[in-house]
PDB file of C-alpha atoms in Angstrom:
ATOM      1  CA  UNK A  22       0.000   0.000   0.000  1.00 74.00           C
ATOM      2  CA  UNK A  23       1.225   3.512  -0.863  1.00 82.00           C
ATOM      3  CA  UNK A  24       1.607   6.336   1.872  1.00 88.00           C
ATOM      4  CA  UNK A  25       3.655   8.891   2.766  1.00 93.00           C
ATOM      5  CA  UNK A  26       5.267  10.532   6.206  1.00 95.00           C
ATOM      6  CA  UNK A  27       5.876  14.003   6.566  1.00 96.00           C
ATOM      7  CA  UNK A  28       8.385  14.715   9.291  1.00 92.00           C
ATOM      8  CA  UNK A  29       7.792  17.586  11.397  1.00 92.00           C
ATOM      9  CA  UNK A  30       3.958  18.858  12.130  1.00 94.00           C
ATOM     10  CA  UNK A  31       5.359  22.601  12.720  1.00 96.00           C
ATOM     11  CA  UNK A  32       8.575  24.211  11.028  1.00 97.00           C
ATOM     12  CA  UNK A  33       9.438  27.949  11.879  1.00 97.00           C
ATOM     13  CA  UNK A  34      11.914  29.592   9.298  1.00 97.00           C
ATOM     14  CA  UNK A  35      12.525  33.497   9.376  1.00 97.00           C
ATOM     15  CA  UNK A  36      11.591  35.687   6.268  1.00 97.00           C
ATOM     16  CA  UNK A  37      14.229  35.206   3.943  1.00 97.00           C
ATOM     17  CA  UNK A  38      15.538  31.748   5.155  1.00 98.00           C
ATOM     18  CA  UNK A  39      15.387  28.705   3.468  1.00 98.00           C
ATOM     19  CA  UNK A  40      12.119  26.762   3.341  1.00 98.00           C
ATOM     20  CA  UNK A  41      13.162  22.882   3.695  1.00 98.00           C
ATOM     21  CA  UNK A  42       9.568  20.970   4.076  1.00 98.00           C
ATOM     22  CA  UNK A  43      10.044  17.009   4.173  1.00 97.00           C
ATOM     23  CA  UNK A  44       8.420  14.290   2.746  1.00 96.00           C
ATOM     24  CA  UNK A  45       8.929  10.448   2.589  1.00 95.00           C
ATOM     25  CA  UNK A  46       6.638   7.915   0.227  1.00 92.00           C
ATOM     26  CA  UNK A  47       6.315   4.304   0.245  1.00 89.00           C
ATOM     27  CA  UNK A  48       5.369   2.756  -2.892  1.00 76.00           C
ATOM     28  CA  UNK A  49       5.901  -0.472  -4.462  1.00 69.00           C
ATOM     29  CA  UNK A  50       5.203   1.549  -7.887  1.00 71.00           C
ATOM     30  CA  UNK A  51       6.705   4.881  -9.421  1.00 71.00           C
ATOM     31  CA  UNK A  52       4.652   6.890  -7.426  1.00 80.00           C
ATOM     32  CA  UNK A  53       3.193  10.055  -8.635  1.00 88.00           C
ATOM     33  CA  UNK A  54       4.021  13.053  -6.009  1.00 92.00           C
ATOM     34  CA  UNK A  55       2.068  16.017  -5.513  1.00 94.00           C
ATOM     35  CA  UNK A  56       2.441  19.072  -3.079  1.00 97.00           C
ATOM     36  CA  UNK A  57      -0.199  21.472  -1.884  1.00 97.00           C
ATOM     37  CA  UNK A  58      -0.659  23.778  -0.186  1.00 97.00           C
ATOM     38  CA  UNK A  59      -3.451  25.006   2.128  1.00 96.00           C
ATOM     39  CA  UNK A  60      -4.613  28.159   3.818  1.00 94.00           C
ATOM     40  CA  UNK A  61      -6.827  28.829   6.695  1.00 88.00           C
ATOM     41  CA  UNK A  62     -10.630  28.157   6.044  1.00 83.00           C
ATOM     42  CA  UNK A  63      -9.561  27.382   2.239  1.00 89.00           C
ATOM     43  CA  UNK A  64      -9.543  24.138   0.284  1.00 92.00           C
ATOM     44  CA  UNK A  65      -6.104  22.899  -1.301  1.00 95.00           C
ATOM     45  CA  UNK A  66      -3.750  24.606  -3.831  1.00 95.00           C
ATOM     46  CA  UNK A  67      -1.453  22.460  -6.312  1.00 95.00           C
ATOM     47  CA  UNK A  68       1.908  23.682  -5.975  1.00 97.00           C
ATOM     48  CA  UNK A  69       3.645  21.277  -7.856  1.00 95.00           C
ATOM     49  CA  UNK A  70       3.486  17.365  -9.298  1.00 92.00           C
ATOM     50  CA  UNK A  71       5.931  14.887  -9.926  1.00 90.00           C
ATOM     51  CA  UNK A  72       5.204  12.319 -13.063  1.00 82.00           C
ATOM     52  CA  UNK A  73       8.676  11.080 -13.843  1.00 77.00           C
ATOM     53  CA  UNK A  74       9.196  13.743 -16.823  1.00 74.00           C
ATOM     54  CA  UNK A  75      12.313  14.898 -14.790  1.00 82.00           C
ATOM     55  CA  UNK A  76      12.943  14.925 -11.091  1.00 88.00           C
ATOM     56  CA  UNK A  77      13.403  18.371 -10.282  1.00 93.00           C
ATOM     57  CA  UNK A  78      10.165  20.195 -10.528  1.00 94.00           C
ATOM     58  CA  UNK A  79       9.716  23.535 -10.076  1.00 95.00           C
ATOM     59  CA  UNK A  80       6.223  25.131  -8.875  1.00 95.00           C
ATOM     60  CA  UNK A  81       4.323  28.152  -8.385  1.00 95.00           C
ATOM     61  CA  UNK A  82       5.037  30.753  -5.966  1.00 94.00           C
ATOM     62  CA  UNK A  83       9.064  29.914  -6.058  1.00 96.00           C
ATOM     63  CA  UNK A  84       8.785  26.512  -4.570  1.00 97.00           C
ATOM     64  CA  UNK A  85      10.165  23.578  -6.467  1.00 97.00           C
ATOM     65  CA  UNK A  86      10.851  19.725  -5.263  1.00 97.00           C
ATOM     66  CA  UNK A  87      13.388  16.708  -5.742  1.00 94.00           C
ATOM     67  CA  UNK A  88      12.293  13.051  -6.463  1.00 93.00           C
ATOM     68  CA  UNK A  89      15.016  10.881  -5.071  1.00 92.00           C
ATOM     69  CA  UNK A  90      14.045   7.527  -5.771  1.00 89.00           C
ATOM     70  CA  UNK A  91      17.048   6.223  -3.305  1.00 90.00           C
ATOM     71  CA  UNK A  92      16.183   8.250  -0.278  1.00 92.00           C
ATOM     72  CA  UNK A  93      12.188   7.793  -1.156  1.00 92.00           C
ATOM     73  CA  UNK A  94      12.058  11.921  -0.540  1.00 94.00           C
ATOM     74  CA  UNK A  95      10.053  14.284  -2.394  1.00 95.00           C
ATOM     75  CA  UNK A  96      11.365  17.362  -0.412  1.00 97.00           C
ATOM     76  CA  UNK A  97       9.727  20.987  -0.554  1.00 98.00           C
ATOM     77  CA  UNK A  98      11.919  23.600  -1.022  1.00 98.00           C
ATOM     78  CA  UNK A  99      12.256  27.605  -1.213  1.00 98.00           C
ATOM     79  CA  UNK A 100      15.266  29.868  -1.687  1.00 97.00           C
ATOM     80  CA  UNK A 101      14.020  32.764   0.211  1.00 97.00           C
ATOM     81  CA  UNK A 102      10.468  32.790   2.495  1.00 97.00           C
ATOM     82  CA  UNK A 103       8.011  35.028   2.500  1.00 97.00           C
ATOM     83  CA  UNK A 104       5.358  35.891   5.335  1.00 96.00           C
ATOM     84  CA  UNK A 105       2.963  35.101   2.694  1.00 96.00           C
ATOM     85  CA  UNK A 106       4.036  31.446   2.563  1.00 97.00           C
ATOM     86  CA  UNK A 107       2.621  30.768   6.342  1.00 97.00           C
ATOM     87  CA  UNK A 108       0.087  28.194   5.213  1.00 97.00           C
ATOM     88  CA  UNK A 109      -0.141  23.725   6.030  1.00 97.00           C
ATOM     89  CA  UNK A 110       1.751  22.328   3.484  1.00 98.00           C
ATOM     90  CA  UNK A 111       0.749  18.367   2.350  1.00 97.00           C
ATOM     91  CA  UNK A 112       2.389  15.902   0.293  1.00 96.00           C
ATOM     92  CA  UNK A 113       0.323  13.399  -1.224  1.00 94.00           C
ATOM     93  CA  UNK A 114       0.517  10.154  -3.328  1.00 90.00           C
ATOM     94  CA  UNK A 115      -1.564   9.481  -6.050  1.00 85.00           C
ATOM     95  CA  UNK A 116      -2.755   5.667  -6.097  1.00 76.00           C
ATOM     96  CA  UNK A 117      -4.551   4.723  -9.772  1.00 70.00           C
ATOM     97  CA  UNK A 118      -5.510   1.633  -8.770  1.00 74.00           C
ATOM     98  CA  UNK A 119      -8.286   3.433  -6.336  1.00 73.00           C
ATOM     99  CA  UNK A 120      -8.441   6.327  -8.129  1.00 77.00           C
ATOM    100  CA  UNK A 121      -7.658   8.653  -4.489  1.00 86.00           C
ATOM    101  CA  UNK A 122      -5.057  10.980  -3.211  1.00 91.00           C
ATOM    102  CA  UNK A 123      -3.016   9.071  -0.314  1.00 91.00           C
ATOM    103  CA  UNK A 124      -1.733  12.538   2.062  1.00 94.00           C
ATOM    104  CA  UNK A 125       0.390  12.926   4.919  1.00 95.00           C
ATOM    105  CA  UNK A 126      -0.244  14.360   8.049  1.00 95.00           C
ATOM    106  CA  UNK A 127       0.792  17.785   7.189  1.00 96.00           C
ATOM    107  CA  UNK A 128       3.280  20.734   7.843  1.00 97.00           C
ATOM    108  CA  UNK A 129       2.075  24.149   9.336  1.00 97.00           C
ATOM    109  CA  UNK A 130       4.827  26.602   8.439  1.00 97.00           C
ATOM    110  CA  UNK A 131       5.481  29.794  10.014  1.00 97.00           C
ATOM    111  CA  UNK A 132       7.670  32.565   8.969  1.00 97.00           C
ATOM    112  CA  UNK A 133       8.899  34.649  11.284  1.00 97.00           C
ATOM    113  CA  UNK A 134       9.716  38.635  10.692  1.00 94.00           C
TER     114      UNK A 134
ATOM    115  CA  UNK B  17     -12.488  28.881 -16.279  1.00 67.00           C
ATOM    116  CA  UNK B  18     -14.514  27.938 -12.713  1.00 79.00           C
ATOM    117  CA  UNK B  19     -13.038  26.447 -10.117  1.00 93.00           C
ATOM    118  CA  UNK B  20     -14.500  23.637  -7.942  1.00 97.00           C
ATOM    119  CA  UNK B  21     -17.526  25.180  -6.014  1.00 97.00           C
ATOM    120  CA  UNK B  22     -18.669  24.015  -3.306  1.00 97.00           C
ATOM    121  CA  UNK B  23     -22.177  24.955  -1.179  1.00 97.00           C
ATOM    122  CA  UNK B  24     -22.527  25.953   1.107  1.00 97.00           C
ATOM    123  CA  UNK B  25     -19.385  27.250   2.767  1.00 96.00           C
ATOM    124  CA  UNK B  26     -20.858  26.796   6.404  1.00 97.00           C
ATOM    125  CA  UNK B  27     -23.538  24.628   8.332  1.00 97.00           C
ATOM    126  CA  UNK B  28     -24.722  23.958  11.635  1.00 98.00           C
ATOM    127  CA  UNK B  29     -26.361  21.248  12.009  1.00 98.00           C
ATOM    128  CA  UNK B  30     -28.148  19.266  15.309  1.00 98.00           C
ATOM    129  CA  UNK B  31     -26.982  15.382  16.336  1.00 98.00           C
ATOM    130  CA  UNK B  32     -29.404  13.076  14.484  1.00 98.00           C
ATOM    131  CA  UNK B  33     -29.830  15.217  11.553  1.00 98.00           C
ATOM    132  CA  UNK B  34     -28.759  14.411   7.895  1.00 98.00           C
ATOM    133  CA  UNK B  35     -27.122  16.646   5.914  1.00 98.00           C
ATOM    134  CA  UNK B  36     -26.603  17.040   1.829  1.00 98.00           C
ATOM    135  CA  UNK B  37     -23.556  18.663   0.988  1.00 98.00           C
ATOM    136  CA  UNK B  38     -22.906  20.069  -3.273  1.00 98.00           C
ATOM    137  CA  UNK B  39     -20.053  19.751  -5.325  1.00 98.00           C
ATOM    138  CA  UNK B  40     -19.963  21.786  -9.135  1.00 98.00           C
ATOM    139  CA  UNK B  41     -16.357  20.271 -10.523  1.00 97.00           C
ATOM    140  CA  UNK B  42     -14.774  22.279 -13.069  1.00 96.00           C
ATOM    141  CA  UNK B  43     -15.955  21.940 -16.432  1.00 94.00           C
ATOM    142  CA  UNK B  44     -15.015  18.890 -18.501  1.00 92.00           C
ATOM    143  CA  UNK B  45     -13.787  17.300 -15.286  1.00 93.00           C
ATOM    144  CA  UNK B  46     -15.702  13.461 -14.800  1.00 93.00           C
ATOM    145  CA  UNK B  47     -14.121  12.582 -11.564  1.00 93.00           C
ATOM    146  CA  UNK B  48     -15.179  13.532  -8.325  1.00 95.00           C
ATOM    147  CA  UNK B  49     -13.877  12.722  -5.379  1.00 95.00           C
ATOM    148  CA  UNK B  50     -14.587  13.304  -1.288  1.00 97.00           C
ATOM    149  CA  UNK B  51     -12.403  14.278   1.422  1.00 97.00           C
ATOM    150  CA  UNK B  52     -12.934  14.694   5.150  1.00 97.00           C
ATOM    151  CA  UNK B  53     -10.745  16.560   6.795  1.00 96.00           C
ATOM    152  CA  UNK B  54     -10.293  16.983  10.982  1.00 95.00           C
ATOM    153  CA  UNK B  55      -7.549  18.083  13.190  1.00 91.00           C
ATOM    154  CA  UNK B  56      -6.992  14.551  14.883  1.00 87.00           C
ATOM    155  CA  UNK B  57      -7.243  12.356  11.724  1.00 90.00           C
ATOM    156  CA  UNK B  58      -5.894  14.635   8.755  1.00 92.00           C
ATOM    157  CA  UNK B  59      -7.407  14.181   5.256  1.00 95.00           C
ATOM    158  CA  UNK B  60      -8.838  11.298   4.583  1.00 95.00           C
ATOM    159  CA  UNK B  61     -10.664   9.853   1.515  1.00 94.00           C
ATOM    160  CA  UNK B  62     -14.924   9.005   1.641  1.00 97.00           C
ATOM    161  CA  UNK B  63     -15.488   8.226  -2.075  1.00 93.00           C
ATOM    162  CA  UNK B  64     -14.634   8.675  -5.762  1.00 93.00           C
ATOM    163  CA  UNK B  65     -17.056   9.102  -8.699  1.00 94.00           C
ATOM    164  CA  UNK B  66     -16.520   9.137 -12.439  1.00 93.00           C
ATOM    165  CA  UNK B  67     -19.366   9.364 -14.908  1.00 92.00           C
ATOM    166  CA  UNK B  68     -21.762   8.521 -12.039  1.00 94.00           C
ATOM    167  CA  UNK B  69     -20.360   5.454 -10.938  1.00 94.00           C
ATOM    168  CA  UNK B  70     -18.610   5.325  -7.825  1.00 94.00           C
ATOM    169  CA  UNK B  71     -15.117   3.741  -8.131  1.00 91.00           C
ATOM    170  CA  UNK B  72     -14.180   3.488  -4.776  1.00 90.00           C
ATOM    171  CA  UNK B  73     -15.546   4.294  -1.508  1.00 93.00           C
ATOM    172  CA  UNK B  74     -13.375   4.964   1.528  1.00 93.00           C
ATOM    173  CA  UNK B  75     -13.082   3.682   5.258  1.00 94.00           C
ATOM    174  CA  UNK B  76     -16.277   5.515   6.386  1.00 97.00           C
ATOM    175  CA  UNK B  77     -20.076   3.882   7.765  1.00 97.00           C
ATOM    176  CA  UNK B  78     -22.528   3.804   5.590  1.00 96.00           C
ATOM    177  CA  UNK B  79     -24.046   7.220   6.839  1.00 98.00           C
ATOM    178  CA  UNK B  80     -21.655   8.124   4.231  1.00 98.00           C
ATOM    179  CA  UNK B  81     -23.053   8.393   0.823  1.00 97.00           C
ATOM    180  CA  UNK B  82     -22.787  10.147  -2.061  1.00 97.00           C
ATOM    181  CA  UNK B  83     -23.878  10.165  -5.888  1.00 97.00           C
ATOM    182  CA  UNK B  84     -23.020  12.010  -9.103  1.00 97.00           C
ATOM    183  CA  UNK B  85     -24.714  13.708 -11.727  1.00 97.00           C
ATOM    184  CA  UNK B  86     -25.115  13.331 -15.252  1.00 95.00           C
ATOM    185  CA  UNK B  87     -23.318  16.777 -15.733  1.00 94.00           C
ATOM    186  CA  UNK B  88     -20.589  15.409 -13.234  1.00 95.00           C
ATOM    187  CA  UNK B  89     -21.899  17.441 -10.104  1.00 97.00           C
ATOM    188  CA  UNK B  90     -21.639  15.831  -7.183  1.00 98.00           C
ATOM    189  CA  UNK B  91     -23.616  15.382  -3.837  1.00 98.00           C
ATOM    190  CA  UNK B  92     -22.592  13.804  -0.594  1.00 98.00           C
ATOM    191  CA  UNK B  93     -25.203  13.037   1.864  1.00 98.00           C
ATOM    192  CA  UNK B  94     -24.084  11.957   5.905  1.00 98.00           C
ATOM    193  CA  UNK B  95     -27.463  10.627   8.114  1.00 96.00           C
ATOM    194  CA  UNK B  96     -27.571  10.761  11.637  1.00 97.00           C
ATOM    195  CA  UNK B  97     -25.204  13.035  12.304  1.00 98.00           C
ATOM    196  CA  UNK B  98     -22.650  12.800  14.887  1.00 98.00           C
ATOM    197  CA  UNK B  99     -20.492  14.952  16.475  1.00 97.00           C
ATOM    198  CA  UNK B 100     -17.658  13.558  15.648  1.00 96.00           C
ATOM    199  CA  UNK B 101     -18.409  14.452  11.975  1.00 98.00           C
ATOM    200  CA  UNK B 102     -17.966  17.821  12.584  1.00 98.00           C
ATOM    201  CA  UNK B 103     -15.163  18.491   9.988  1.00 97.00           C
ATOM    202  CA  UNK B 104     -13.838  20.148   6.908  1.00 96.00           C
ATOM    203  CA  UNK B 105     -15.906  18.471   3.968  1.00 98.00           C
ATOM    204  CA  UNK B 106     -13.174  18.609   0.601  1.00 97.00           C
ATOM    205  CA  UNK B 107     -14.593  17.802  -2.869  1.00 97.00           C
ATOM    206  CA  UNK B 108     -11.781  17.997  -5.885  1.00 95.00           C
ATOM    207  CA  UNK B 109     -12.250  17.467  -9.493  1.00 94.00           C
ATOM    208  CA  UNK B 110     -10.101  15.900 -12.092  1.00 91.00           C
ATOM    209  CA  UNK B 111      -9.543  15.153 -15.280  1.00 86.00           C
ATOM    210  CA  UNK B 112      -9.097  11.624 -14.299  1.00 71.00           C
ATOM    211  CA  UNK B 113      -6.811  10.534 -17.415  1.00 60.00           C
ATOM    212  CA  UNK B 114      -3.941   9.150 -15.631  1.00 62.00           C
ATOM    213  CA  UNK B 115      -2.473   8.441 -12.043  1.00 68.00           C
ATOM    214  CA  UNK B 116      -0.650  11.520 -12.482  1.00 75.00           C
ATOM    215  CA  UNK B 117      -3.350  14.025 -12.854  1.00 82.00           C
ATOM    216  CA  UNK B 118      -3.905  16.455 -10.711  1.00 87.00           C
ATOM    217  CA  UNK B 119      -6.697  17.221  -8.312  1.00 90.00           C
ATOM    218  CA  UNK B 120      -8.402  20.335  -7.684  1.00 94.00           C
ATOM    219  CA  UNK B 121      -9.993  21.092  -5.128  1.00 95.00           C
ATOM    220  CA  UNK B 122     -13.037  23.326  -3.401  1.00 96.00           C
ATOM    221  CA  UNK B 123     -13.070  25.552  -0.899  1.00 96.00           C
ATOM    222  CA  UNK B 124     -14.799  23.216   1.401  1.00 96.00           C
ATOM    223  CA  UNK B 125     -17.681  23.216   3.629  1.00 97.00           C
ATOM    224  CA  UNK B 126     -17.448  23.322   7.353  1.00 96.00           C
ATOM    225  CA  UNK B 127     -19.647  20.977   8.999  1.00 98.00           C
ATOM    226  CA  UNK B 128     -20.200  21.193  12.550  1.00 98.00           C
ATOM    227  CA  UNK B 129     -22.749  19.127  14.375  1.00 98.00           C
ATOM    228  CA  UNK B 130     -24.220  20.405  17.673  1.00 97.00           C
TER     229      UNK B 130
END
């Protein structure tokens, strides 16, 4: 069965530091990877999506990610945060077989001024 | 184009009460799909439909339904409300082609049961 573990339920980076948001799959397939992102009393964004085209994918809003299929990681990353980019961040799986979207537990991110 | 809408945004609603919650996907999109999501159990999957069949139904009782539309909109319906499904109700839309298509998702509604 496909899931996926995001380490870290809070992350605090200042404005201007790197964002580094982690996220591990298990899948017994190429997985397809997705990121989105969510803010208060909204529904989810699509920041970015992984489908094996090439393994660094870049996103909206300055975010990209990194499919390492030896470390299982689809990490989250931005140069430079912005206040603006305080939001949950989730990683998901897609799973074709059952036609849903397999998420992890989530990562609120704070930026700090 | 439209994004997913989904009505209404709010509702308060009494234990023991049903509840019927809409879905428009975006147009051209034939799969529907339903998330809950709650502070204690995250985001978790009630049921997918695609040209009104459902293709798969999550780990949820059967106070849990849903149905779709000819013109792909979507309904979910939860009878006898509890309080414990007080929650963030998610619908997204796709496209459906592949596994790697993306999902896009609604606003919500925000259920709480009283």
């Amino acid at each position: 069965a496909q899931s996926v573990t995001q380490l870290g339920s809070h992350v605090s980076v200042s404005e201007g530091a790197l964002v580094l948001l982690r996220c591990n799959y298990s899948s017994s397939v190429p997985p397809y990877l997705f990121w989105y992102v969510q803010y208060p009393n909204q529904g989810l964004q699509l920041l970015l999506k992984y489908t094996s085209a090439a393994t660094l994918v870049k996103g909206i809003n300055g975010f990209e990610a990194e499919f390492k299929k030896s470390e299982t990681s689809f990490h989250l990353t931005k140069p430079s945060a912005h206040m603006s980019d305080a939001a949950e961040y989730f990683c998901a799986v897609s799973d074709p077989g059952t036609y849903k979207y397999i998420f992890g537990t989530g990562t609120r991110l704070k930026v700090l001024a | 184009k439209a994004g997913v809408t989904q009505t209404p945004r709010y509702l308060i609603k009494t234990r023991g009460q049903q509840v019927t919650l809409s879905c428009s996907p975006i147009s051209g999109h034939r799969s529907v799909s339903w998330y809950q999501q709650t502070p204690g159990q995250g985001l978790q999957f009630l049921f997918e439909y695609f040209s009104e069949t459902q293709r798969n139904k999550g780990n949820f009782p059967g106070r849990f339904s849903g149905r779709q539309f000819s013109n792909s909109r979507s309904e979910m319906n939860v009878s006898t409300l509890e309080l414990g499904d007080s929650a963030l109700y998610l619908c997204a839309s796709s496209q459906a082609t592949g596994g790697g298509t993306e999902a896009f998702f609604g606003q919500g509604t925000r259920l709480t049961v009283v």
